[in-house]
Each structure stands twice: as structure tokens, then as C-alpha cells.
XYZ file of C-alpha atoms in Angstrom:
202
model
C 79.698 278.736 -133.801
C 76.957 278.009 -131.548
C 73.336 278.776 -132.476
C 71.744 281.822 -131.149
C 70.468 281.603 -127.920
C 66.279 280.726 -128.262
C 63.749 283.774 -127.728
C 59.886 283.560 -127.122
C 57.577 284.093 -130.484
C 57.105 286.200 -132.305
C 60.168 285.861 -134.208
C 62.116 282.703 -136.360
C 64.020 282.705 -139.209
C 64.531 279.490 -141.022
C 65.918 278.555 -144.499
C 63.582 278.878 -147.283
C 63.843 278.009 -151.425
C 65.591 281.596 -152.734
C 62.008 281.267 -155.138
C 59.728 281.111 -152.701
C 56.591 283.953 -153.275
C 57.376 285.198 -149.546
C 61.383 285.248 -150.673
C 60.737 287.187 -153.447
C 58.365 289.499 -152.165
C 61.148 289.908 -149.428
C 63.898 290.757 -152.498
C 61.792 292.791 -154.522
C 61.126 294.892 -150.979
C 65.020 294.572 -150.672
C 65.690 295.960 -154.545
C 62.995 299.027 -154.761
C 64.152 300.021 -151.725
C 68.200 300.321 -151.976
C 67.738 301.347 -155.426
C 64.894 304.037 -154.150
C 67.414 305.347 -151.667
C 70.469 305.768 -154.893
C 68.353 307.665 -157.685
C 66.548 310.071 -154.539
C 70.479 310.886 -153.758
C 71.924 310.890 -156.701
C 69.171 311.604 -159.062
C 66.658 313.498 -157.437
C 63.912 310.420 -158.388
C 62.436 307.214 -156.868
C 63.241 304.120 -159.539
C 60.574 303.276 -162.358
C 58.644 299.989 -162.745
C 61.535 299.366 -165.565
C 64.915 299.058 -163.562
C 63.238 297.249 -160.866
C 62.389 294.258 -163.401
C 64.741 294.476 -164.878
C 67.404 293.689 -161.745
C 65.573 291.314 -160.700
C 65.560 289.650 -163.899
C 69.525 290.222 -163.644
C 69.473 288.301 -159.613
C 71.631 284.922 -159.646
C 68.992 282.111 -159.601
C 71.892 279.988 -157.840
C 74.208 281.508 -155.158
C 71.533 281.137 -152.879
C 70.924 277.513 -152.886
C 72.267 274.189 -151.051
C 75.039 273.449 -150.816
C 77.324 276.409 -151.133
C 74.338 278.732 -150.604
C 70.914 279.548 -148.594
C 68.132 282.540 -148.041
C 67.384 283.331 -144.921
C 63.586 284.087 -143.837
C 62.411 285.861 -140.678
C 59.001 285.343 -139.577
C 57.651 288.019 -136.987
C 54.082 286.297 -135.716
C 54.257 283.712 -138.317
C 54.219 287.059 -141.427
C 57.662 286.938 -142.693
C 59.396 290.107 -142.115
C 62.434 290.290 -143.638
C 65.354 288.201 -144.867
C 69.221 287.587 -145.533
C 71.671 285.119 -147.581
C 75.131 283.733 -147.440
C 77.008 282.086 -149.933
C 80.610 280.749 -150.631
C 82.808 282.569 -151.831
C 85.389 279.763 -150.894
C 85.983 277.150 -148.705
C 86.969 279.076 -145.549
C 84.925 282.577 -147.463
C 81.258 282.703 -146.370
C 79.486 286.093 -147.454
C 76.771 287.754 -146.577
C 74.207 288.913 -149.404
C 70.389 291.097 -148.462
C 69.839 291.655 -145.655
C 66.062 293.214 -144.901
C 64.301 293.790 -143.330
C 60.025 295.134 -143.715
C 59.617 299.118 -142.072
C 57.061 298.111 -139.970
C 59.266 295.170 -137.810
C 62.665 297.600 -138.121
C 63.796 298.411 -134.010
C 62.359 295.035 -132.966
C 64.607 292.569 -132.507
C 65.398 291.161 -135.878
C 68.161 292.018 -138.250
C 70.871 291.588 -135.283
C 68.521 287.907 -135.383
C 69.297 288.005 -138.750
C 72.605 288.012 -138.529
C 73.300 285.070 -136.027
C 71.250 283.304 -137.822
C 73.745 284.163 -141.179
C 76.827 283.348 -139.085
C 75.784 280.254 -138.597
C 74.735 279.180 -141.113
C 78.265 279.911 -143.037
C 79.769 277.854 -140.056
C 77.906 274.742 -140.524
C 78.952 275.453 -144.764
C 82.512 275.384 -143.296
C 83.412 279.579 -143.902
C 86.238 280.994 -141.692
C 84.694 283.924 -141.851
C 81.676 286.029 -143.346
C 82.311 289.146 -146.270
C 80.098 291.898 -147.352
C 80.154 295.073 -149.305
C 77.775 297.119 -148.983
C 77.315 301.757 -150.117
C 78.261 304.253 -147.758
C 75.081 306.048 -147.976
C 73.770 302.807 -146.371
C 74.642 304.360 -143.055
C 72.020 302.228 -141.056
C 73.548 299.231 -142.591
C 77.127 300.099 -141.867
C 75.928 300.774 -138.343
C 73.955 297.800 -137.888
C 77.550 295.761 -138.845
C 79.951 297.649 -137.121
C 78.178 297.492 -134.351
C 78.245 293.217 -134.620
C 81.903 293.569 -134.821
C 82.087 293.714 -138.904
C 85.618 294.846 -139.412
C 86.415 297.084 -142.669
C 88.933 295.441 -144.894
C 89.819 296.028 -148.107
C 88.336 295.359 -151.619
C 87.720 292.210 -151.829
C 85.793 292.604 -155.241
C 86.154 294.955 -158.371
C 83.119 294.634 -160.405
C 80.431 295.554 -158.716
C 81.281 300.037 -159.368
C 78.581 300.991 -156.349
C 80.250 298.911 -153.494
C 82.211 301.136 -151.787
C 82.502 299.732 -148.076
C 83.815 296.073 -147.287
C 83.751 294.440 -143.996
C 84.773 291.030 -142.599
C 84.093 289.265 -139.859
C 85.563 285.909 -138.343
C 83.664 282.918 -136.927
C 84.219 280.185 -135.720
C 83.703 276.497 -138.217
C 81.478 273.332 -137.389
C 82.173 270.269 -138.381
C 80.931 267.681 -140.089
C 77.938 268.165 -142.159
C 76.098 270.692 -143.278
C 72.053 271.059 -140.733
C 69.138 273.044 -141.322
C 69.126 276.191 -139.791
C 65.774 276.773 -138.034
C 66.318 279.174 -134.910
C 65.144 282.341 -133.276
C 66.383 285.522 -133.377
C 67.748 287.973 -131.045
C 69.100 291.616 -130.621
C 69.121 294.804 -133.674
C 67.522 296.580 -135.971
C 67.262 297.081 -140.420
C 69.952 296.879 -142.411
C 69.896 296.513 -146.300
C 72.923 296.738 -149.292
C 72.748 296.333 -152.745
C 73.055 298.732 -155.854
C 70.500 300.107 -158.292
C 71.337 297.834 -160.629
C 71.284 294.073 -158.649
C 74.206 292.646 -156.429
C 77.288 291.192 -157.649
C 77.244 288.564 -159.583
C 79.426 285.506 -159.306
């Protein structure tokens, strides 16, 4: 699969360590937003600091690390603005995780570019398809995935009670060794997927 066509600055996206300070700040903001939206919808309140800390503590530490995973960080004008994770479920199937853009940078082309970069990364790991799950109340996420060619599928796991809708997109795997990921990003808007207690483990 070819990398997305280059665009002028200010958007760039590159692979970064899952536990880097900037990546961790983005993941905290991602988790807080999806947890707040869940609790506001179902309990009429926002998440507590303790709930956020508990959820973050339960995040698996290695599933977005090479050679079977990657965390991509998008920057706008050199400043971290969003993230997207990819991990292999098996030799030919990748999973999209934790797609997020900071509020101030939404509507500027970041989310679609993160999806393109994630698909490129998955293809570089040999995947032929990329899957994801999300919640139905995250309507922006559902719309974004549909707009970028993701098709609704039957559930591919049953270990997350918050996963309500599942998607898949076919991609073309790349031959040869895994390559680094750094490219400019393209079109799109914002999204996020997840649960108030963290995403499914595995």
C-alpha cells in the first residue's frame, strides 16, 4: 500500500513510543473524552479523576510497540495534536486503536490523515485488512470510518461489553521488511473510539 500523498506543512505524522510524554498526554485526553461522553450519556455525570487513573493503569503497555504494533502521533505545526494506534491481531489482520484529535485541531484534515497513516502502517506489518470496534454514541467516529471505506461487520470479539459496532477495511499488504512510518496527513475530521474502562485487552 502506498503512503498518503504529501501535503504541505503544518500536518505531519510519525511513529512514536507508546510511553513518551507527548503520547501519554494524548492517550489521557483520549481516554478522558470517551469516558466523559459515556458517563454523561448513561449516568448524567462526567468521569472522576480516580476512574481515569484506574482506566489508564489498566492499559496494556506493549500492544502498540514494534514489531507487532505502532502508535502514530500527528503534529500540527510541530505540536502534538492527535494519535492513532495499530496492532496485529494475527499475521493478516490489524486492529485500529485510540484514534484521537485534540479539539482545537479538529476539522483541519487530521483524522483522515491519521487513518491513511494507520492503514499504511498496518500494510507495512503485512496486514491485508484492518478492523476496529467503537461505541454507537461516538457518532463522529462511526461517520468518519464509513466515509473512509470501512464496512460494518459482525463482531470479531466478545470480551468488551462497550464495543457496539465493528468495522473492517481491506488493505494491500506490503512486501519486504517493515519500514518506518512518517508522512504528511490528508483529509478528514475527528474521531475516537473506546470505553470508560479502557479498551479491550489482548
